[in-house]
PDB file of C-alpha atoms and ligand atoms in Angstrom:
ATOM      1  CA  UNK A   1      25.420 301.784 215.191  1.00 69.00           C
ATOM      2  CA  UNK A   2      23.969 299.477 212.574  1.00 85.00           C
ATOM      3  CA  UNK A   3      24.208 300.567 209.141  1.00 94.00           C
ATOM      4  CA  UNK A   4      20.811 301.073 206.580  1.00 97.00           C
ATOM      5  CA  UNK A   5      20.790 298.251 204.510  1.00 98.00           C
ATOM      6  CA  UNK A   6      17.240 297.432 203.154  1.00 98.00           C
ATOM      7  CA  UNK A   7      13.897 299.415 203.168  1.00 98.00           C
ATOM      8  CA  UNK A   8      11.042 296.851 203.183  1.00 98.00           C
ATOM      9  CA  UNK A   9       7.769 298.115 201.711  1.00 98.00           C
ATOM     10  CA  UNK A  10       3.831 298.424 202.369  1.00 98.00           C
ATOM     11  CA  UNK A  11       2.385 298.004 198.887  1.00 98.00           C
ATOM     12  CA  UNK A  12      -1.561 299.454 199.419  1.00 98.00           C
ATOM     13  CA  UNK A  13      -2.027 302.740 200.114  1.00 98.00           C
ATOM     14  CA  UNK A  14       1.916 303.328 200.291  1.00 98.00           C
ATOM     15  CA  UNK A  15       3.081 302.717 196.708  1.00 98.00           C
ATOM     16  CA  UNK A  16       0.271 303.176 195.254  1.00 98.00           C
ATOM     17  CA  UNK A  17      -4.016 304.657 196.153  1.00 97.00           C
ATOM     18  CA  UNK A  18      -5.271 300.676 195.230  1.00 98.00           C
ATOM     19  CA  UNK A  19      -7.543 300.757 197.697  1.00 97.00           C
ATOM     20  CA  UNK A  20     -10.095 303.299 196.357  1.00 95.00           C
ATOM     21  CA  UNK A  21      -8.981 302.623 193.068  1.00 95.00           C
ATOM     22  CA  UNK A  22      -8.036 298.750 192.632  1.00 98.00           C
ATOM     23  CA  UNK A  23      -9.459 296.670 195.866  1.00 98.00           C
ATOM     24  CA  UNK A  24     -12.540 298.041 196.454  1.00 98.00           C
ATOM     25  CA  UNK A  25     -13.558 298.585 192.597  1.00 98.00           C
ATOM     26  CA  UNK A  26     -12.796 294.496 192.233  1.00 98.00           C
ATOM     27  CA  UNK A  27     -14.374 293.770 195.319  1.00 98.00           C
ATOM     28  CA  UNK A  28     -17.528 295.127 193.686  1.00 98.00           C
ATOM     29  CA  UNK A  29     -17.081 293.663 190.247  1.00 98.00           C
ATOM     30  CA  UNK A  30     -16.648 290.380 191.802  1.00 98.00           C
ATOM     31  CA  UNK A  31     -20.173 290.596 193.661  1.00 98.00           C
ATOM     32  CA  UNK A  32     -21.629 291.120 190.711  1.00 98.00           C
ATOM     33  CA  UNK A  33     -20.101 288.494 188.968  1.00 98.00           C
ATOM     34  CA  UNK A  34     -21.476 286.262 191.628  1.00 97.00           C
ATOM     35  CA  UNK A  35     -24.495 287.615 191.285  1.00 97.00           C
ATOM     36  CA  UNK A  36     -24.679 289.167 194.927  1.00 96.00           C
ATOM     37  CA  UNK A  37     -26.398 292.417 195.250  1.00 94.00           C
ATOM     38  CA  UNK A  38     -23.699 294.008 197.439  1.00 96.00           C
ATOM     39  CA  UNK A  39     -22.065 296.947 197.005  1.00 96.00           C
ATOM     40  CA  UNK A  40     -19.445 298.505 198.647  1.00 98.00           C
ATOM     41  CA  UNK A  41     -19.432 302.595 199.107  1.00 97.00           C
ATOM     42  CA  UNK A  42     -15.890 303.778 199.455  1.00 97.00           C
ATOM     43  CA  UNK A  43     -17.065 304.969 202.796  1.00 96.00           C
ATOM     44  CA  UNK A  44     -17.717 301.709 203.775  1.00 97.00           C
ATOM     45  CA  UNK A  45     -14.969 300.324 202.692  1.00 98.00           C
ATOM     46  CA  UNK A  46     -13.002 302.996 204.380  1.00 96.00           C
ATOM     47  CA  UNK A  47     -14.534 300.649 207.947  1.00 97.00           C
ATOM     48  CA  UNK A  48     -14.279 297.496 206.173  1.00 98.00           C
ATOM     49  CA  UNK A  49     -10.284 298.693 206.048  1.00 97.00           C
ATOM     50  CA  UNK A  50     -10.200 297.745 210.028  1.00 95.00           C
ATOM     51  CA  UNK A  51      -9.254 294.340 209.039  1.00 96.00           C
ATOM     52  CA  UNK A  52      -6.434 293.649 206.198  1.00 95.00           C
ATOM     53  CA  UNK A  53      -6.900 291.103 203.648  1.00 95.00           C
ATOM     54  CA  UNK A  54      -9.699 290.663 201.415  1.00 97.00           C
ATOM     55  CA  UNK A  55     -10.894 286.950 202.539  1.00 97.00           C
ATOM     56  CA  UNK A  56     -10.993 288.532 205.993  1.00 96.00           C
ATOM     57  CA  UNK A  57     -12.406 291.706 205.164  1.00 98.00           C
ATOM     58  CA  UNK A  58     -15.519 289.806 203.569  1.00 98.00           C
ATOM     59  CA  UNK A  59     -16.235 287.674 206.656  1.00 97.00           C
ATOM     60  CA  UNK A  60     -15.984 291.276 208.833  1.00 98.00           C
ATOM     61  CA  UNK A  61     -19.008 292.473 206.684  1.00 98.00           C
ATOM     62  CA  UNK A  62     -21.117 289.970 207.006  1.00 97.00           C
ATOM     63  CA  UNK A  63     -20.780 289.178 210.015  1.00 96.00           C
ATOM     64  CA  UNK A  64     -20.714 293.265 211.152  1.00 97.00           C
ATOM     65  CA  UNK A  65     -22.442 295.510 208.430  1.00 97.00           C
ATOM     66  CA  UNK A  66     -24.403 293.147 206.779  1.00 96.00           C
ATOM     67  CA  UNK A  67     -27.599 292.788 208.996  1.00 95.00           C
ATOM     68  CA  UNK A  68     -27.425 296.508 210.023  1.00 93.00           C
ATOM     69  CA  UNK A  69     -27.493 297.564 206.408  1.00 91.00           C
ATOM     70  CA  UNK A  70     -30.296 294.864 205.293  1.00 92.00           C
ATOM     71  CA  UNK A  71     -32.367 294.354 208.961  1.00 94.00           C
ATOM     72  CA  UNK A  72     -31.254 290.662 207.996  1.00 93.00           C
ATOM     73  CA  UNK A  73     -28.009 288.594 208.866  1.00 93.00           C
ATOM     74  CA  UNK A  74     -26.643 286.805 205.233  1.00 94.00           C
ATOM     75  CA  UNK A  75     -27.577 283.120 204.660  1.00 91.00           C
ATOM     76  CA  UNK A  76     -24.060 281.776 204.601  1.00 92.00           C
ATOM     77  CA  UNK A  77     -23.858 278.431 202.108  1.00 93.00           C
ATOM     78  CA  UNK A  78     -23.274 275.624 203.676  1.00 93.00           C
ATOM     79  CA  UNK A  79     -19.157 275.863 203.040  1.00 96.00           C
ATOM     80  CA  UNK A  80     -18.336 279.237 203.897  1.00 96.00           C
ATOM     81  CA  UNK A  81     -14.808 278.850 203.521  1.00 96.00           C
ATOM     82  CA  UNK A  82     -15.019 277.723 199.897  1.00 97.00           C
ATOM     83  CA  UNK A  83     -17.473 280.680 199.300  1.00 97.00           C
ATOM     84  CA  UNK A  84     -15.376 283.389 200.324  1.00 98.00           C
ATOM     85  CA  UNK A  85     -12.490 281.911 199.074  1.00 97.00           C
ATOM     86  CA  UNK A  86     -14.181 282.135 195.127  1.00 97.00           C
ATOM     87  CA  UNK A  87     -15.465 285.243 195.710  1.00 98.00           C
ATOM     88  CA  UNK A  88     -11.663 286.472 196.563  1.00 98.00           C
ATOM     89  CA  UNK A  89     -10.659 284.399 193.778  1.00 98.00           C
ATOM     90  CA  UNK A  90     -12.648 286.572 191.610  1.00 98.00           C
ATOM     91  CA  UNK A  91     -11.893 290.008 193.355  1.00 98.00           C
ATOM     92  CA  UNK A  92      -8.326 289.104 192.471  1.00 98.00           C
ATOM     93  CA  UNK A  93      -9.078 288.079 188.817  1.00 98.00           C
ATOM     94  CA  UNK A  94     -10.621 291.746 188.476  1.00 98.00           C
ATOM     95  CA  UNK A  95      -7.804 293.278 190.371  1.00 98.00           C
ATOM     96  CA  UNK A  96      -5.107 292.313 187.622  1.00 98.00           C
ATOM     97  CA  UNK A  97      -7.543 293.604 185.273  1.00 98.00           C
ATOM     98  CA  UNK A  98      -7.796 297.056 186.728  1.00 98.00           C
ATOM     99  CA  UNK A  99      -3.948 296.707 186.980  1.00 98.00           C
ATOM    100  CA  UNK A 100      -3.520 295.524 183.635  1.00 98.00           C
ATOM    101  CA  UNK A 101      -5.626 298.400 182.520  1.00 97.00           C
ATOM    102  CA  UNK A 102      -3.667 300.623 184.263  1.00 96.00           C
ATOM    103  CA  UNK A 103      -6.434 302.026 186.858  1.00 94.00           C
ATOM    104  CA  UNK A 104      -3.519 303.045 189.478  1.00 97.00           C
ATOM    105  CA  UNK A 105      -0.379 304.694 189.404  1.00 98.00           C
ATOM    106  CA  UNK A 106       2.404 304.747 191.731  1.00 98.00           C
ATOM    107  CA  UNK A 107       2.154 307.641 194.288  1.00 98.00           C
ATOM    108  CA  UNK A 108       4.179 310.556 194.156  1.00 98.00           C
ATOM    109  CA  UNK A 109       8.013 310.213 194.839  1.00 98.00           C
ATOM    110  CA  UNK A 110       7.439 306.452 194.883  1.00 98.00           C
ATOM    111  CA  UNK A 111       9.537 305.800 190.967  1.00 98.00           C
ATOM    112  CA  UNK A 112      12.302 307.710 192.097  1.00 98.00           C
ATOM    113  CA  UNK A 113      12.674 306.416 195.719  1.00 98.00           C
ATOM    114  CA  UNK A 114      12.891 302.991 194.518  1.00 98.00           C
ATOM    115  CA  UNK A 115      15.985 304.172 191.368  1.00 98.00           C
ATOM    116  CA  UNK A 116      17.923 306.056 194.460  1.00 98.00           C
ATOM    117  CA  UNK A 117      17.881 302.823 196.419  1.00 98.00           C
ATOM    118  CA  UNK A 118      18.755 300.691 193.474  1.00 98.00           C
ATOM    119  CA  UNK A 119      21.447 303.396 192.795  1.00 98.00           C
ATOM    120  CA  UNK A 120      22.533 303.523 196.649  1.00 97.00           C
ATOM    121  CA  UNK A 121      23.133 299.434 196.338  1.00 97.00           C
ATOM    122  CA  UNK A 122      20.348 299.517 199.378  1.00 98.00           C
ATOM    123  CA  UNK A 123      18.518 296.331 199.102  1.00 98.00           C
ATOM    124  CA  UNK A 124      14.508 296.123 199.026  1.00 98.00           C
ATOM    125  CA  UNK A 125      11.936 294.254 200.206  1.00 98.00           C
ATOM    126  CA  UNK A 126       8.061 293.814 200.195  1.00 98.00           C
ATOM    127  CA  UNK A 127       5.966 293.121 203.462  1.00 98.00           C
ATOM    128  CA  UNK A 128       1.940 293.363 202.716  1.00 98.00           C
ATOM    129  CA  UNK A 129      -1.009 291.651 203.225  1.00 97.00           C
ATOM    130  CA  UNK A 130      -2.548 291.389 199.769  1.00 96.00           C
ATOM    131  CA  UNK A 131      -2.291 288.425 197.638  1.00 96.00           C
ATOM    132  CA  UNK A 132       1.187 288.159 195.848  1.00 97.00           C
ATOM    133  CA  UNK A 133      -0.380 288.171 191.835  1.00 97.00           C
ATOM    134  CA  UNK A 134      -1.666 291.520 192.723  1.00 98.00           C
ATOM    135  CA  UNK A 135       2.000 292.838 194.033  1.00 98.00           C
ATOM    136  CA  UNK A 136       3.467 291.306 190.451  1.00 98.00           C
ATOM    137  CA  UNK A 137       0.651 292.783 188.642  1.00 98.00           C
ATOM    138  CA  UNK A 138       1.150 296.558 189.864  1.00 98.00           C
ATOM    139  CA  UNK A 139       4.437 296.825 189.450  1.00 98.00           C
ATOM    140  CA  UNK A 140       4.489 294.814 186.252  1.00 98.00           C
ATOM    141  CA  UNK A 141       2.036 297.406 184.895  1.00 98.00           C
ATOM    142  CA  UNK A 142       3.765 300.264 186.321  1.00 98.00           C
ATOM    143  CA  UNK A 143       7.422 299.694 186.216  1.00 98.00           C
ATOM    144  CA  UNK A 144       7.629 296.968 184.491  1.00 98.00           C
ATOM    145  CA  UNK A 145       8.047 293.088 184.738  1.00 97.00           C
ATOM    146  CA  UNK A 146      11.850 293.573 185.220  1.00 97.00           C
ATOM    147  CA  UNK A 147      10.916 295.652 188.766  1.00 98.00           C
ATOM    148  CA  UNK A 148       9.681 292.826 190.705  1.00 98.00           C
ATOM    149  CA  UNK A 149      13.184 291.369 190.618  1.00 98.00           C
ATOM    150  CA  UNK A 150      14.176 294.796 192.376  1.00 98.00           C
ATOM    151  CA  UNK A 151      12.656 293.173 195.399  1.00 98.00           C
ATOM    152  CA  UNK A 152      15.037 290.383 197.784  1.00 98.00           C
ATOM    153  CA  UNK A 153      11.599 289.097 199.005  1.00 98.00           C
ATOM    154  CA  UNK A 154       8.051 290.042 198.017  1.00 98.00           C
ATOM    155  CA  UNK A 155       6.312 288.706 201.546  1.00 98.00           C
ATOM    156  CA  UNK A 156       2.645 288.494 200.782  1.00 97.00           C
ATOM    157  CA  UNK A 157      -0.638 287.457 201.772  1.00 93.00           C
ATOM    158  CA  UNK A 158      -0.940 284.003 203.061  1.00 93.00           C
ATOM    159  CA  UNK A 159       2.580 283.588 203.696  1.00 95.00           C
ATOM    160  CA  UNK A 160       2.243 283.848 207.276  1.00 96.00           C
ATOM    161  CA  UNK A 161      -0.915 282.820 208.680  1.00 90.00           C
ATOM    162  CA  UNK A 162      -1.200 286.077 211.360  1.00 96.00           C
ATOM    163  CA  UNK A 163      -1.941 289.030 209.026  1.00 96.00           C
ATOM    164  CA  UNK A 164      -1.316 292.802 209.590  1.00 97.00           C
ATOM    165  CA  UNK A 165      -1.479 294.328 212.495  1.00 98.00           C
ATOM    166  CA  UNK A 166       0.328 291.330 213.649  1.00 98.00           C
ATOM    167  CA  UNK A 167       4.183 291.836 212.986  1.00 98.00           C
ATOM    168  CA  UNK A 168       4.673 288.392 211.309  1.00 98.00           C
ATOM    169  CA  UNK A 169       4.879 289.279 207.567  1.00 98.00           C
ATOM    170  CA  UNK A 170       7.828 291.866 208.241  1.00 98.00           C
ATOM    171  CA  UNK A 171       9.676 289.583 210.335  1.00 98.00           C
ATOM    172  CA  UNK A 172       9.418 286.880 207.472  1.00 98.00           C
ATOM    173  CA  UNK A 173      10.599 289.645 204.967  1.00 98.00           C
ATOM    174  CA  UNK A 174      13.588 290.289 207.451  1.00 98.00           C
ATOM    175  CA  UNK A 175      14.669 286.826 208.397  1.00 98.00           C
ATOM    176  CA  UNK A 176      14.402 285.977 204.528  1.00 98.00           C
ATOM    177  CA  UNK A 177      16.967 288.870 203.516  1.00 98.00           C
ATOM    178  CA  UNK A 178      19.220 287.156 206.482  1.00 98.00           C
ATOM    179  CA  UNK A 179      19.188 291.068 208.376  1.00 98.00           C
ATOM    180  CA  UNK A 180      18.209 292.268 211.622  1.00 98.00           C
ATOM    181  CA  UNK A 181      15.676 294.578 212.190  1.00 98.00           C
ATOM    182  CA  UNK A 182      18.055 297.796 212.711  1.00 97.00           C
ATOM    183  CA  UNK A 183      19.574 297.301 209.474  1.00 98.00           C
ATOM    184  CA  UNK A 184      16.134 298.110 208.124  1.00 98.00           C
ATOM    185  CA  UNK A 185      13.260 301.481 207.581  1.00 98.00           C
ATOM    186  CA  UNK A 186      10.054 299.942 206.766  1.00 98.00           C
ATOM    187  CA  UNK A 187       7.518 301.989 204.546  1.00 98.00           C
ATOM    188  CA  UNK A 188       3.788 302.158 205.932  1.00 98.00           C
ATOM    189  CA  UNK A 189       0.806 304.067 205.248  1.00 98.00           C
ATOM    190  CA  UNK A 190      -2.104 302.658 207.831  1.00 98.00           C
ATOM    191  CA  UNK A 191      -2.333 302.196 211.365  1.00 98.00           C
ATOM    192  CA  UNK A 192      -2.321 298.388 211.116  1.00 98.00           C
ATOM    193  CA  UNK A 193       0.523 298.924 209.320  1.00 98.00           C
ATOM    194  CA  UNK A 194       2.441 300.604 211.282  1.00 98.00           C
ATOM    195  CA  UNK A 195       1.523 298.284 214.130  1.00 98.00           C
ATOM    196  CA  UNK A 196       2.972 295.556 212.034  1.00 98.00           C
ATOM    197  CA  UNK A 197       6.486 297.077 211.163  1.00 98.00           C
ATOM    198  CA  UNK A 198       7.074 298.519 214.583  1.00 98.00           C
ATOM    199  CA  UNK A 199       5.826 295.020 216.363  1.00 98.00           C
ATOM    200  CA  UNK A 200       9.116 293.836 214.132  1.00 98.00           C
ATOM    201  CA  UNK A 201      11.168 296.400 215.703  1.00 98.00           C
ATOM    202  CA  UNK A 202      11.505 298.496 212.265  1.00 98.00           C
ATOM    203  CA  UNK A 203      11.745 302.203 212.436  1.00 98.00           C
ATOM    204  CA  UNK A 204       9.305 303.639 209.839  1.00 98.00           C
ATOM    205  CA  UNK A 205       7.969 306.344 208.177  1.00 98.00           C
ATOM    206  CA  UNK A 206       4.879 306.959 207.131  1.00 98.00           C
ATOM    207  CA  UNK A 207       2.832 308.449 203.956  1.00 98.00           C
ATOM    208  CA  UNK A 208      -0.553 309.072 204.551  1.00 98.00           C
ATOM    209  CA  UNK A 209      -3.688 308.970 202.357  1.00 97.00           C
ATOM    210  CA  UNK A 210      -7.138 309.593 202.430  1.00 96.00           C
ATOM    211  CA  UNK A 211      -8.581 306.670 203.991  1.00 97.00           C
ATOM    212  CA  UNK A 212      -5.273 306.791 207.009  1.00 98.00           C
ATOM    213  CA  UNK A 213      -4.858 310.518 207.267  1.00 97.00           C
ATOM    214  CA  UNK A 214      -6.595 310.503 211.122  1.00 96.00           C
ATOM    215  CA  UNK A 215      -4.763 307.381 211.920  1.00 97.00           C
ATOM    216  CA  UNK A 216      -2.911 307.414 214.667  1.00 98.00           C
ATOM    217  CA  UNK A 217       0.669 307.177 214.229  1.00 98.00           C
ATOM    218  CA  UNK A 218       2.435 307.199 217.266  1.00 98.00           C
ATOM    219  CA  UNK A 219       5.481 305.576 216.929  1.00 98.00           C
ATOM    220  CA  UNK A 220       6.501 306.457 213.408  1.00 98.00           C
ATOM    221  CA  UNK A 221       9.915 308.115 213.118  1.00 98.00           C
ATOM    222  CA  UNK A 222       7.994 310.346 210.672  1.00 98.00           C
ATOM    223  CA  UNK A 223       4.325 311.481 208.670  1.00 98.00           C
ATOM    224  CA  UNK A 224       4.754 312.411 205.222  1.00 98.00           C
ATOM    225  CA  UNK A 225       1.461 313.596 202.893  1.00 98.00           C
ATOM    226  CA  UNK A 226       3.923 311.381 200.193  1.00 98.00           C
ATOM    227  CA  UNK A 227       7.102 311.476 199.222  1.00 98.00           C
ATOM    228  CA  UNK A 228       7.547 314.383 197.474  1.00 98.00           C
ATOM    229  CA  UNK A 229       9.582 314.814 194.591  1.00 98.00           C
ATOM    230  CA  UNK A 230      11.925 318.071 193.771  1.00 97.00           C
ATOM    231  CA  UNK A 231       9.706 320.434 191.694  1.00 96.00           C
ATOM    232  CA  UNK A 232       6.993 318.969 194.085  1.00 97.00           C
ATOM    233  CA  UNK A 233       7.382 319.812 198.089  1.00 98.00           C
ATOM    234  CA  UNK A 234       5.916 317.202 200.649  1.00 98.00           C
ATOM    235  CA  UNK A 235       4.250 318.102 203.969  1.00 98.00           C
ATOM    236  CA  UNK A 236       5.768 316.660 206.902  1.00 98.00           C
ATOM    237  CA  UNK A 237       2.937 316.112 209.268  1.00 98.00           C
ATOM    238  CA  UNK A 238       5.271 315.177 212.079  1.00 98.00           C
ATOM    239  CA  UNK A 239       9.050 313.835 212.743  1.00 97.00           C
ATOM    240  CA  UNK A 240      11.628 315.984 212.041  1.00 95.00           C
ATOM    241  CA  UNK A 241      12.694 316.601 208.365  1.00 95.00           C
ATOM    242  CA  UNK A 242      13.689 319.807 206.830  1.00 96.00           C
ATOM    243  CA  UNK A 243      13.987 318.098 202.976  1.00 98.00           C
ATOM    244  CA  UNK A 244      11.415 319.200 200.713  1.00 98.00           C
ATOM    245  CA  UNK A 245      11.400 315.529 199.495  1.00 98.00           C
ATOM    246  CA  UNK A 246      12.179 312.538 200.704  1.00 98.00           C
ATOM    247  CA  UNK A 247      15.284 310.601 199.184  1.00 98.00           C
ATOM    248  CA  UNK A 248      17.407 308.162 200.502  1.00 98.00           C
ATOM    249  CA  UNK A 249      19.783 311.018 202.225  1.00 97.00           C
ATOM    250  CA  UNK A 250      16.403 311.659 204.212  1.00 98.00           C
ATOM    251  CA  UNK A 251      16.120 308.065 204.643  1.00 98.00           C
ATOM    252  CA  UNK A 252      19.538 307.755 206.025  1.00 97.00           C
ATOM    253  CA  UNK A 253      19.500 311.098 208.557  1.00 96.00           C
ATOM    254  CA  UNK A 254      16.315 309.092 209.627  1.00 94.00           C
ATOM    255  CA  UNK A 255      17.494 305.833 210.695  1.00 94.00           C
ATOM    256  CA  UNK A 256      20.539 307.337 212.186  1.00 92.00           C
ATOM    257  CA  UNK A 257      18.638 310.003 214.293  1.00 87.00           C
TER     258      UNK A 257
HETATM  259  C1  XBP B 301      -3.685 295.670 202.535  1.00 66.90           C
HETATM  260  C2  XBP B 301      -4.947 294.997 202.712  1.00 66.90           C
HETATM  261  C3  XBP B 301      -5.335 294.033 201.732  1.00 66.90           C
HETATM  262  C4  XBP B 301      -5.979 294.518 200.493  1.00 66.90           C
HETATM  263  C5  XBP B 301      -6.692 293.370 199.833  1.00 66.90           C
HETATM  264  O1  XBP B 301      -3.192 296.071 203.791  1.00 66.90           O
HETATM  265  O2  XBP B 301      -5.618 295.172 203.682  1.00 66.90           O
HETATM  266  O3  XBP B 301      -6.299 293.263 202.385  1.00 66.90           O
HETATM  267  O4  XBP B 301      -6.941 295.512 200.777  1.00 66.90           O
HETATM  268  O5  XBP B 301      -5.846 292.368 199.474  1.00 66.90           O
HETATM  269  P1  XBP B 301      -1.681 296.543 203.959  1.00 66.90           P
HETATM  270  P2  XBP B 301      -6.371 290.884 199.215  1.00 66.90           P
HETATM  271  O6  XBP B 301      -1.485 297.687 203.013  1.00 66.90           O
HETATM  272  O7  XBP B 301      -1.587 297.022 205.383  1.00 66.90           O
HETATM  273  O8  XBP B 301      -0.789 295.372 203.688  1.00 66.90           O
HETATM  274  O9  XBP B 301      -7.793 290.952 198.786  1.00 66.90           O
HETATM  275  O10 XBP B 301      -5.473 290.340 198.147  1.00 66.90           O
HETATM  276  O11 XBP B 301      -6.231 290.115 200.520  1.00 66.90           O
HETATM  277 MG1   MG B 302      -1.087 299.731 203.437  1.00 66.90          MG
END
């Protein structure tokens, strides 16, 4: 049996709640900036989450929500690419800001997962769909600009063409750290997610959040409500676990179970 030797990473909505609080608040600024009188409820963005990545996620609403909402389908400019492309531009200037600003902190358990792993000599690994600045930027403003070097491989947004659900940006993080997939527990938080990590072959465990709690995640080797920490107890919503947290013991009885 293969040994654990890396744990590769989700970043949204498993390190840390930036969709509510970081995406969809620079989505917003951004349409304003531009002028655009859209604005995006967190319930609708909880729909607009279907599809990862922001460029993408824009072209879903027009072309899905837009001309229910309005009776009207949007007037795209004549280069539709280069529009949505500076209105993500944007979105991701205001992110950094809200990072920078320190709008969003690291979910529970998340601080001292990562210092057990560094501790454990366990290697680590990012694997996400969002735009690489906005990985640096979080953990910059969170841990730290010495933390992103905690990380083999940050795999990020455009990096592979074939976003999440499709399994490509884990594989990349994989082949990059020169391991094979059952050397490795992936971190995930959405259904998309978990589609990705398991398409790579990863066992993973999941913590949920508001927008994924109803997900379905069958195939995860376990559902946490977080991580936990020791004066803190998390729930396990399925898998088998009897630790009141989850540290990198749990992490090892679960990749060897
Ligand atoms: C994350 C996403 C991203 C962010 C936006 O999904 O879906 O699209 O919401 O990022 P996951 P960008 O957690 O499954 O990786 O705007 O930078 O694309
Ligand atoms: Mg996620």
């Amino acid at each position: 049996m293969s040994q654990l030797e890396a744990l590769i990473f989700d970043v949204d909505g498993t390190l840390a709640d930036t969709e509510r609080d970081g995406h969809l608040v620079a989505f917003n600024m951004a349409f304003e900036e531009a002028g655009l009188d859209w604005n995006w409820s967190a319930e609708l963005y909880g729909q607009l989450l279907a599809v990862t990545g922001g460029k993408e996620r824009i072209r879903y609403y027009l072309n899905d929500f837009y001309e229910q909402e309005r009776g009207q389908a949007f007037s795209m400019p004549d280069d539709p690419d280069t529009f949505v492309a500076g209105l993500h531009a944007s979105k991701t200037k205001f992110y950094m800001q809200l990072m920078a600003d320190g709008a969003v902190p690291l979910r529970t358990g998340v601080v001292r997962l990562f210092q057990e792993a560094r501790d454990a000599g366990l290697r680590m690994a990012i694997a996400t769909t969002t735009t690489p600045a906005n990985v640096t930027s979080l953990l910059t403003h969170t841990l730290g600009a010495e933390s992103i070097d905690w990380f083999e491989v940050i795999a990020a947004g455009d990096i592979v063409p074939a976003k999440k659900p499709a399994a490509d940006i884990f594989l990349y993080a994989i082949e990059k750290m020169n391991l094979k997939a059952e050397q490795c527990l992936a971190f995930e938080d959405s259904h998309n997610g978990l589609l990705s990590s398991t398409g790579a072959n990863l066992k993973t465990v999941v913590t949920i959040n508001d927008y994924t709690s109803d997900h379905d995640f069958t195939g995860a080797e376990l559902v946490l409500s977080d991580f936990g920490e020791p004066e803190q107890s998390m729930k396990v919503l399925s898998g088998n676990c009897d630790d009141s947290y989850f540290s990198i013991q749990s992490a090892q009885k679960i990749f060897q179970a």
